Coordinates of N, CA and C in Angstrom, one line a residue:
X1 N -39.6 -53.8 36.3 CA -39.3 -53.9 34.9 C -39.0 -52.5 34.2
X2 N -39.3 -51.6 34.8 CA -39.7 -50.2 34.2 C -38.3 -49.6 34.8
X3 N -38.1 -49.8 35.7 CA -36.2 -49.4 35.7 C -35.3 -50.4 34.7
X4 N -35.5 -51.2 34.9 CA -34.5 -52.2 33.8 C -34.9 -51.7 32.3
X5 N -35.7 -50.9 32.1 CA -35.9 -50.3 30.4 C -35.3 -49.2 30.8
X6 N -35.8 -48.5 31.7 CA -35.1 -46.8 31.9 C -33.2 -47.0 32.1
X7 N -32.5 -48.2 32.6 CA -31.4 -47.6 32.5 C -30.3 -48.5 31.4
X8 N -31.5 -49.5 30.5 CA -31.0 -50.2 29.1 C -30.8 -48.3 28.5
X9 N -31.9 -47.6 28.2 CA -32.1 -46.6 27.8 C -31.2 -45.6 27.7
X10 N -30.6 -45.5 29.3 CA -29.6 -44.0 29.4 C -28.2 -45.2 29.2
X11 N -28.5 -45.9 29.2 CA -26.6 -46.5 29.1 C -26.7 -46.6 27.2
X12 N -27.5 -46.8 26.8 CA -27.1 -47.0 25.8 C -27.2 -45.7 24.7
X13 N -27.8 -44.5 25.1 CA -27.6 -43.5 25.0 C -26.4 -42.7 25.7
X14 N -25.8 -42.7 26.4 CA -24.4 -43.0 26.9 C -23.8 -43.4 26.1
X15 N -23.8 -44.5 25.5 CA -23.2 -45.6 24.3 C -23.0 -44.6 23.5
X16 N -24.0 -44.3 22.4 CA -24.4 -43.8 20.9 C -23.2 -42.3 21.2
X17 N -23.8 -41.6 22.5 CA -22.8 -40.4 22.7 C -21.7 -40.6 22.6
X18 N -20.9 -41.3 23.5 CA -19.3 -41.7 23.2 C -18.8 -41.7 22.1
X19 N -19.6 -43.1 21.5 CA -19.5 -43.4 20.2 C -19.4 -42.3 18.8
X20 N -20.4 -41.3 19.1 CA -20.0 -39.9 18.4 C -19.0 -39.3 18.6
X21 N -18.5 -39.0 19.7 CA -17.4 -37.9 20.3 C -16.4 -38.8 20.1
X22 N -16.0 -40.0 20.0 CA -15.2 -40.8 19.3 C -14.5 -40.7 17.4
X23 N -16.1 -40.5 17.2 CA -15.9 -40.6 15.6 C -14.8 -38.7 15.2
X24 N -15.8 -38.0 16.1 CA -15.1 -36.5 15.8 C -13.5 -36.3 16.1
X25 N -13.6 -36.8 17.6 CA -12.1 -36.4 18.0 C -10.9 -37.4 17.7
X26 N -11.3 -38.7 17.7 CA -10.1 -39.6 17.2 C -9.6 -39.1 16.2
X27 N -10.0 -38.6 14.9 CA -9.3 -38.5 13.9 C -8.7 -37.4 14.1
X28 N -9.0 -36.6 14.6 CA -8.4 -35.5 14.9 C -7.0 -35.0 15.3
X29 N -7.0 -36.4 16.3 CA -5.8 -36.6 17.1 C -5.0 -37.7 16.3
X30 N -5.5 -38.3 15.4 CA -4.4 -39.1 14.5 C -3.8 -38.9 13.4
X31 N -4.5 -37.9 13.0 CA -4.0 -36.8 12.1 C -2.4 -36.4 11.7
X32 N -2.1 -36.6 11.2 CA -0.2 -36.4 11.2 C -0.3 -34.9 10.3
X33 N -1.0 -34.6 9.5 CA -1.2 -33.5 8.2 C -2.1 -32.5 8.6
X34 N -1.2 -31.6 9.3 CA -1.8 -30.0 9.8 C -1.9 -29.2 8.6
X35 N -3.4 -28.4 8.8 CA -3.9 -28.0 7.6 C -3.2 -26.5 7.6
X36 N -2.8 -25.8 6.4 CA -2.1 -24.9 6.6 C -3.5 -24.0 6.0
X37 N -4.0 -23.0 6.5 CA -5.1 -22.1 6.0 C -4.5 -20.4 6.3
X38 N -4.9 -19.2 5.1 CA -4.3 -18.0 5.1 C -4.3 -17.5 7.0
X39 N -4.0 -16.6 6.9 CA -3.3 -16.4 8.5 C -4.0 -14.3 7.6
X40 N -4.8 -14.3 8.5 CA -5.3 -12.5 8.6 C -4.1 -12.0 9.6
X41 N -4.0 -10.8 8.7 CA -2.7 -9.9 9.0 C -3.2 -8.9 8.9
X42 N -3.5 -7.5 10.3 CA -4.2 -6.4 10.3 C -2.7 -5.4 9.1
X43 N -4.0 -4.7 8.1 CA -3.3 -3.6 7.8 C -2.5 -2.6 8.1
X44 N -1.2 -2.2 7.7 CA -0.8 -1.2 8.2 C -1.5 0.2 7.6
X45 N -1.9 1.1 8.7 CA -2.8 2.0 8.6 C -1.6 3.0 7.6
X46 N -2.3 3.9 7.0 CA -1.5 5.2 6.0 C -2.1 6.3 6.1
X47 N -1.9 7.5 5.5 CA -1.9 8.8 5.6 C -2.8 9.0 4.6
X48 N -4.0 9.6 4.3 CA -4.0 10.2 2.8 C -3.9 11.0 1.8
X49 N -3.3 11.3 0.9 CA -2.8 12.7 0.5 C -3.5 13.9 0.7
X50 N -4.6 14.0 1.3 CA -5.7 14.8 1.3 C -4.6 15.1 3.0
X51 N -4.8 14.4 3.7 CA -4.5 15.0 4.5 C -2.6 15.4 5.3
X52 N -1.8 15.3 4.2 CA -0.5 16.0 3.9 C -0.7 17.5 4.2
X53 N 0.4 17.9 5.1 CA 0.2 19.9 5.1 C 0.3 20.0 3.9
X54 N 0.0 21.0 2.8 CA 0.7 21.8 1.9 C 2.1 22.6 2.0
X55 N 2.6 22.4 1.0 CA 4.1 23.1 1.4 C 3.8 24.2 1.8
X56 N 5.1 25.0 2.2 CA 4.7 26.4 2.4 C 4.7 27.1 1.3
X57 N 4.9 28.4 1.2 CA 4.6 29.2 -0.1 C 5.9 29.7 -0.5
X58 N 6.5 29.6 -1.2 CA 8.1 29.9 -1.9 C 8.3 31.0 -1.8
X59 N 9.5 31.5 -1.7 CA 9.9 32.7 -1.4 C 10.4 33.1 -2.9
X60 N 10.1 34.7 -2.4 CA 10.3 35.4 -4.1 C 11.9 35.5 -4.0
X61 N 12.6 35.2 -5.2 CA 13.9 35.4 -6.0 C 13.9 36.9 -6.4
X62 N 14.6 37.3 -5.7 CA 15.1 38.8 -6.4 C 15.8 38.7 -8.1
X63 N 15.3 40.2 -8.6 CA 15.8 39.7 -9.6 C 16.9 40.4 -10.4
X64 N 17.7 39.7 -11.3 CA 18.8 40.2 -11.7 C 19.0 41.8 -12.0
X65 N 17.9 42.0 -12.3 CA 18.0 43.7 -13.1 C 18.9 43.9 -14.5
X66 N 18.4 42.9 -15.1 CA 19.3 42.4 -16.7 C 18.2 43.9 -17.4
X67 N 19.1 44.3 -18.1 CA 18.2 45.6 -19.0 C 17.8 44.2 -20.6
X68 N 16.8 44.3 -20.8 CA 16.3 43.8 -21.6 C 16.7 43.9 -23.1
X69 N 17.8 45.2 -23.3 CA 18.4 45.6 -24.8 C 19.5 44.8 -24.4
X70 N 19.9 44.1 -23.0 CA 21.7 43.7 -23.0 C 21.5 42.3 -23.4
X71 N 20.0 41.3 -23.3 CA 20.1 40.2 -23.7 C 19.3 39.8 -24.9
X72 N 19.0 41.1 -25.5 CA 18.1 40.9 -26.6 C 18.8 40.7 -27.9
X73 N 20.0 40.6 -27.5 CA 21.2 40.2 -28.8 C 21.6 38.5 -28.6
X74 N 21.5 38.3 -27.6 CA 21.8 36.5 -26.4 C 20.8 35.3 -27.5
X75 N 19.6 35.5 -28.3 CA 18.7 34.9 -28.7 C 19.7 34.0 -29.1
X76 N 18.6 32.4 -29.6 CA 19.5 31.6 -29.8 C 19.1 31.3 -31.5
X77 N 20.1 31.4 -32.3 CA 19.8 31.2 -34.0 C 19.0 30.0 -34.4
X78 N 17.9 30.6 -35.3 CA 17.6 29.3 -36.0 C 18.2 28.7 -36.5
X79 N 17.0 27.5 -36.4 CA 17.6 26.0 -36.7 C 16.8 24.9 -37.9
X80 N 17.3 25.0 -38.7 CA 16.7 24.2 -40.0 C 15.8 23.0 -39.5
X81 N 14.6 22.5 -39.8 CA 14.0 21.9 -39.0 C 14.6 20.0 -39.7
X82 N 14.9 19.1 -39.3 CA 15.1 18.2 -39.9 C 14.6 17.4 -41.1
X83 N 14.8 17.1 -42.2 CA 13.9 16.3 -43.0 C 13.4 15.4 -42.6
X84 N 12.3 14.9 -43.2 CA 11.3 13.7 -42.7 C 11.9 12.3 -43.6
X85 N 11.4 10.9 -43.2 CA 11.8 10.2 -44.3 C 10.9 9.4 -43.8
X86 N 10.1 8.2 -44.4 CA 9.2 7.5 -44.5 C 9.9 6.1 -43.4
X87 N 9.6 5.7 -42.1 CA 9.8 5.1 -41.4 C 8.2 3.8 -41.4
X88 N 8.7 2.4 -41.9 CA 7.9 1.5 -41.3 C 8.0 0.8 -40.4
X89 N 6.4 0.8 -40.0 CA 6.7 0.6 -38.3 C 5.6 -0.8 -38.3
X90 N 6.3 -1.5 -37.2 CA 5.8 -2.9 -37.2 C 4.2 -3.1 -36.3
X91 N 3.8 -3.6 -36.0 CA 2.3 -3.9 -36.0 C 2.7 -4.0 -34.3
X92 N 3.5 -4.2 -33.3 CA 3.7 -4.6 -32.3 C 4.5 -3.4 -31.7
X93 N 4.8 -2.3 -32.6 CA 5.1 -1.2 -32.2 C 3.9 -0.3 -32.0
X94 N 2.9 -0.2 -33.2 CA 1.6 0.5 -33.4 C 0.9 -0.1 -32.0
X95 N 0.8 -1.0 -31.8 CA 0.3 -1.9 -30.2 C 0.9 -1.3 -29.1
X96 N 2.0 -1.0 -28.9 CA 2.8 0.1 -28.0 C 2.7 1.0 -27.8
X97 N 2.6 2.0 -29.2 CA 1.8 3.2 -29.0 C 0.5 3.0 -28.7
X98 N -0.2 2.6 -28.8 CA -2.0 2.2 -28.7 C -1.9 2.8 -27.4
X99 N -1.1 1.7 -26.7 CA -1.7 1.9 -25.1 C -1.0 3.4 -24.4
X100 N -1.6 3.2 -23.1 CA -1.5 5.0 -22.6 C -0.7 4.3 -21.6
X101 N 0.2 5.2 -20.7 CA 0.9 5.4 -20.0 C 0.5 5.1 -19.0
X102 N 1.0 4.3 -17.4 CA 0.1 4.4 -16.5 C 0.5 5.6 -15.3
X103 N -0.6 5.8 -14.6 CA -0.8 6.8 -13.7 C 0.4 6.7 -13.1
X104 N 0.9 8.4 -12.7 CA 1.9 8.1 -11.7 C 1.7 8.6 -10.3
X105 N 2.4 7.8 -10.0 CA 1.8 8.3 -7.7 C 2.4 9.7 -7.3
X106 N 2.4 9.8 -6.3 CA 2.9 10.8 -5.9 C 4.3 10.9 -5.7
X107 N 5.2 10.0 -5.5 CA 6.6 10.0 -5.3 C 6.9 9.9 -7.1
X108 N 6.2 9.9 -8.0 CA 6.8 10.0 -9.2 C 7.0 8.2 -9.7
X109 N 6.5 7.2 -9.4 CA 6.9 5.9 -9.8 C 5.3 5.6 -10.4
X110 N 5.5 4.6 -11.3 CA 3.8 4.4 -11.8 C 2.8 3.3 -10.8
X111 N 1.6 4.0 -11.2 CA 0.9 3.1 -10.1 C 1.4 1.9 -10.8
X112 N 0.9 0.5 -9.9 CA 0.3 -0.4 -10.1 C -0.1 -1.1 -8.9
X113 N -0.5 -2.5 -9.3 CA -1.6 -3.4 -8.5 C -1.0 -4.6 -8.4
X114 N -1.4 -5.4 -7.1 CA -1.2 -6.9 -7.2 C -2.2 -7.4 -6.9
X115 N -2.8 -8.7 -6.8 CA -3.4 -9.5 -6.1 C -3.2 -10.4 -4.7
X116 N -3.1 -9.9 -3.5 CA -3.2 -10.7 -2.4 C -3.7 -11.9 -2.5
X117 N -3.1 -13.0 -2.4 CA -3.4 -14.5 -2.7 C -3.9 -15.3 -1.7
X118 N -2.6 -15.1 -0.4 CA -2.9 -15.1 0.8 C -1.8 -15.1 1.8
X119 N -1.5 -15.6 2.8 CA -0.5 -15.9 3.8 C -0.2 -17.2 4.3
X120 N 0.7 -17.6 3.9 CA 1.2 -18.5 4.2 C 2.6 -19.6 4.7
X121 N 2.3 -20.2 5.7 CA 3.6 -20.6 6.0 C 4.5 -22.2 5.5
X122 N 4.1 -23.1 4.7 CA 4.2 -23.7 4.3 C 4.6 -23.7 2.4
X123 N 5.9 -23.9 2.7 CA 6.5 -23.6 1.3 C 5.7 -24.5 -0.1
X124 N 5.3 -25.8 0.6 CA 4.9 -26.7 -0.7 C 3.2 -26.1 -1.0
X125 N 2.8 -25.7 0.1 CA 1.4 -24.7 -0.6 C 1.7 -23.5 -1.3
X126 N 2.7 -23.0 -1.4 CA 3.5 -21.8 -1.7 C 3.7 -22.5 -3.4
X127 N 4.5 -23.1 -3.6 CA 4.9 -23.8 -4.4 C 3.1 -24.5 -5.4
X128 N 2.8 -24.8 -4.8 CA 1.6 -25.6 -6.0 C 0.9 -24.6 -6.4
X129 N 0.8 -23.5 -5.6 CA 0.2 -21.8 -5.8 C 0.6 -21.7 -6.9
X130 N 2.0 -21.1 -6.8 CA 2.6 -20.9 -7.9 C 2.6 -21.8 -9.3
X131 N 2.6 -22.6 -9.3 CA 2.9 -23.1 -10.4 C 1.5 -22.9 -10.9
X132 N -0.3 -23.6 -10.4 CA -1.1 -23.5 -10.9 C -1.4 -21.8 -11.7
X133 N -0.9 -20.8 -10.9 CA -1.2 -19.5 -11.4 C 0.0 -19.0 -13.0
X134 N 0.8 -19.6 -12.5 CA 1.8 -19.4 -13.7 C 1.2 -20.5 -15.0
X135 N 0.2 -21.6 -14.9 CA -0.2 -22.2 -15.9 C -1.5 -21.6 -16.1
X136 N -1.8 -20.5 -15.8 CA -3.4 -19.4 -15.8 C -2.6 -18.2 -16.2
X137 N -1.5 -18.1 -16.2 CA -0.5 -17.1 -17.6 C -0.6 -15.7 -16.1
X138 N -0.2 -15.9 -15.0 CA -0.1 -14.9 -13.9 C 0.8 -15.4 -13.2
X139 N 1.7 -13.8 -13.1 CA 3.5 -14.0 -12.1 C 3.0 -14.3 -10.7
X140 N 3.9 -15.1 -10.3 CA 3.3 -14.5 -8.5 C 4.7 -14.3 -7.9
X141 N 4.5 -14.0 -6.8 CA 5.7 -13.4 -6.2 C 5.4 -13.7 -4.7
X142 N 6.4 -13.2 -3.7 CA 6.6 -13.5 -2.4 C 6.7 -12.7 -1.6
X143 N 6.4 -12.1 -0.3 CA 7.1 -11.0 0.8 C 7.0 -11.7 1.9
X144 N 8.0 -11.3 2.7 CA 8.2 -12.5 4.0 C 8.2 -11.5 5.2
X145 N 6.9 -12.2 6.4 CA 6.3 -11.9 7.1 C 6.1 -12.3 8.5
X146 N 6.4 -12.0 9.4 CA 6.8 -12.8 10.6 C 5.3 -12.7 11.8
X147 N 4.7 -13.7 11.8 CA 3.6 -13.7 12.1 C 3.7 -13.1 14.0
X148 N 2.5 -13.0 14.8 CA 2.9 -12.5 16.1 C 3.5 -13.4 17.0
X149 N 3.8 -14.5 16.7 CA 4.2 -15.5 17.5 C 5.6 -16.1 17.2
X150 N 5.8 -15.1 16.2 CA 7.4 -15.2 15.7 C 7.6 -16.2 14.4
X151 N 6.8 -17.1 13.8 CA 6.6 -17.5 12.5 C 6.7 -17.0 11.2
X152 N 8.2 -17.5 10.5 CA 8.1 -17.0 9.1 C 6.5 -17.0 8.4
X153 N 5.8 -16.1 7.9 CA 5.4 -16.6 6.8 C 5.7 -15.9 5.7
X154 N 5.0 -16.4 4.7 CA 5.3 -15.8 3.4 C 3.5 -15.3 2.8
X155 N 3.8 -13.9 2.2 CA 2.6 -12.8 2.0 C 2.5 -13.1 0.6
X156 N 1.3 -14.0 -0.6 CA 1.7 -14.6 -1.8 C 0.9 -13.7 -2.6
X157 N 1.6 -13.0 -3.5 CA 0.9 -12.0 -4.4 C 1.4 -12.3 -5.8
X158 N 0.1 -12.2 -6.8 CA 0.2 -12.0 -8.5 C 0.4 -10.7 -8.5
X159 N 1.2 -11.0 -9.5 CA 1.1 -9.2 -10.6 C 2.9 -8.8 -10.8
X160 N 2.9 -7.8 -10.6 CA 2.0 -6.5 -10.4 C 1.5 -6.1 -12.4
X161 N 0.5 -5.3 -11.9 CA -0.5 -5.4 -13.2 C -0.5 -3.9 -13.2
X162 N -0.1 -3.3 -14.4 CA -0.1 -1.6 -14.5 C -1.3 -0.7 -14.9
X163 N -2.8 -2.0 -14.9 CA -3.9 -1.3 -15.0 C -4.7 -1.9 -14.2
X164 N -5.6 -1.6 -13.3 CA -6.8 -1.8 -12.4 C -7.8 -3.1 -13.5
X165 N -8.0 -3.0 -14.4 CA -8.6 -3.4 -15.4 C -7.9 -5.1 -15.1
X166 N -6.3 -5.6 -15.3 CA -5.8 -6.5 -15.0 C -6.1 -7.3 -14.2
X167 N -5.6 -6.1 -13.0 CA -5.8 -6.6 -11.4 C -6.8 -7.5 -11.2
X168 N -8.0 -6.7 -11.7 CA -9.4 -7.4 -11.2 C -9.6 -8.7 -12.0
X169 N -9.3 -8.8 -13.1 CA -9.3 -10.0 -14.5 C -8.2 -11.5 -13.1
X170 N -7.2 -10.6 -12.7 CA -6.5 -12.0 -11.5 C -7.1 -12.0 -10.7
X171 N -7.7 -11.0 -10.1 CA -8.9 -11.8 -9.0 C -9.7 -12.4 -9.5
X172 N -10.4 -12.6 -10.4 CA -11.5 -13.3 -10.8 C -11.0 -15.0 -10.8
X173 N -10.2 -14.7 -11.5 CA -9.4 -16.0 -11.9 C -8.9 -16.6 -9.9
X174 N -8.5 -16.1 -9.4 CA -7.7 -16.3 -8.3 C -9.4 -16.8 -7.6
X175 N -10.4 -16.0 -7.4 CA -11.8 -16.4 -6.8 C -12.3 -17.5 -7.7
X176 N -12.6 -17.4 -8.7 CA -13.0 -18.7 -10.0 C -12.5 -19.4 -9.8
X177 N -11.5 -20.0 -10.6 CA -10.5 -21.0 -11.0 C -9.7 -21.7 -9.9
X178 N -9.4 -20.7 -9.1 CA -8.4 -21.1 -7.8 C -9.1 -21.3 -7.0
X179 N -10.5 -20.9 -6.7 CA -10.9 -21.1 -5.2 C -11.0 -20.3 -4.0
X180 N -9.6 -19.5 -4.1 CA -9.1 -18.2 -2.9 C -10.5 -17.2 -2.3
X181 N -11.1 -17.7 -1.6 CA -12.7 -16.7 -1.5 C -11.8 -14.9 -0.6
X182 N -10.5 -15.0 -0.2 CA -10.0 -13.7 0.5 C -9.4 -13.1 -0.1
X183 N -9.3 -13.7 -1.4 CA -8.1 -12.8 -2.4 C -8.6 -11.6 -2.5
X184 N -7.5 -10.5 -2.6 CA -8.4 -9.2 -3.2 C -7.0 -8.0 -3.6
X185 N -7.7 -7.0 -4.7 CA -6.3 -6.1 -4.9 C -5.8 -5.3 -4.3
X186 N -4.7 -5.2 -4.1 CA -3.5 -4.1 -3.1 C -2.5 -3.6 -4.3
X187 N -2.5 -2.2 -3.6 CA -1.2 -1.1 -4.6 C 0.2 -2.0 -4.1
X188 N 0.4 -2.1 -5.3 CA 2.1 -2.8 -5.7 C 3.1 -1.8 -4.8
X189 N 4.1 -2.2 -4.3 CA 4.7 -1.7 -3.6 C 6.7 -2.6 -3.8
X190 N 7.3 -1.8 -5.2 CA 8.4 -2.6 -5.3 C 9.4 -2.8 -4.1

């Protein structure tokens, strides 16, 4: 009798097993709706200005040998300074001037910032992206990216935002509101 309990026991724990590994993998495989999730893209590595040579040191200009009594007649005539006249200026101009300038990089173009959103190869997640962020009052935009396996994707960024201060106000929103837990800021790059 004590075998006839011991292999009710392992068959039907056999059973319950199946039965599990059934519940996990069937759906799996019936599944028609492949989940599209961001795709990690190693950084391209950069230089940093610190470590740029310095130019070399300029070479001295000889110089004319102008006698200083031959161009001290050359001055250029004064000039009446313009009159002033009472200009009113509108409240959204005064708002213009308020703000400061943003920083400029080293090639001379102003910084700014975007928000990495994520990567993605599926245009209709592309698409609902966008639209929710454009109804949270944030641009997004697109760069297209060809994954290692030879796959368009598309690289989904907000912005670009001309103060750090912005930037981070769309990540919050992008982590809060949206969900995105890998979102994070990158220098704008037109």
């Amino acid at each position: 009798m004590k075998e006839r309990t011991q292999v009710i026991v392992q068959r039907t724990a056999a059973v319950v097993l199946l039965v599990g590994l059934g519940l996990i993998v069937i759906p799996q495989l019936i599944s028609d709706i492949p989940e599209d999730e961001p795709v990690e893209v190693e950084e391209a590595e950069f230089t940093p200005a610190d470590s740029i040579p310095a130019p070399s040191e300029p070479q001295a200009v000889p110089e004319l040998g102008l006698d200083p009594e031959e161009y001290a007649d050359l001055t250029a005539p004064e000039i009446d300074p313009p009159a002033t006249e009472a200009v009113v200026v509108g409240s959204s101009s005064v708002a213009l001037a308020e703000q400061t300038l943003p920083d400029l990089s080293d090639e001379g173009t102003a910084q700014a910032w975007s928000v990495r959103l994520g990567i993605y190869g599926n245009a209709e997640n592309i698409e609902n992206l966008r639209k929710k962020m454009d109804a949270l009052g944030h641009h997004v935009y697109e760069r297209p990216l060809q994954s290692s396996d030879g796959r368009p994707l598309q690289v989904v960024l907000a912005g670009p935002f001309l103060t750090l201060q912005e930037a981070e106000q769309a990540l919050e929103v992008a982590k809060n509101e949206m969900s995105i837990s890998d979102a994070r800021i990158v220098d704008y790059r037109p």
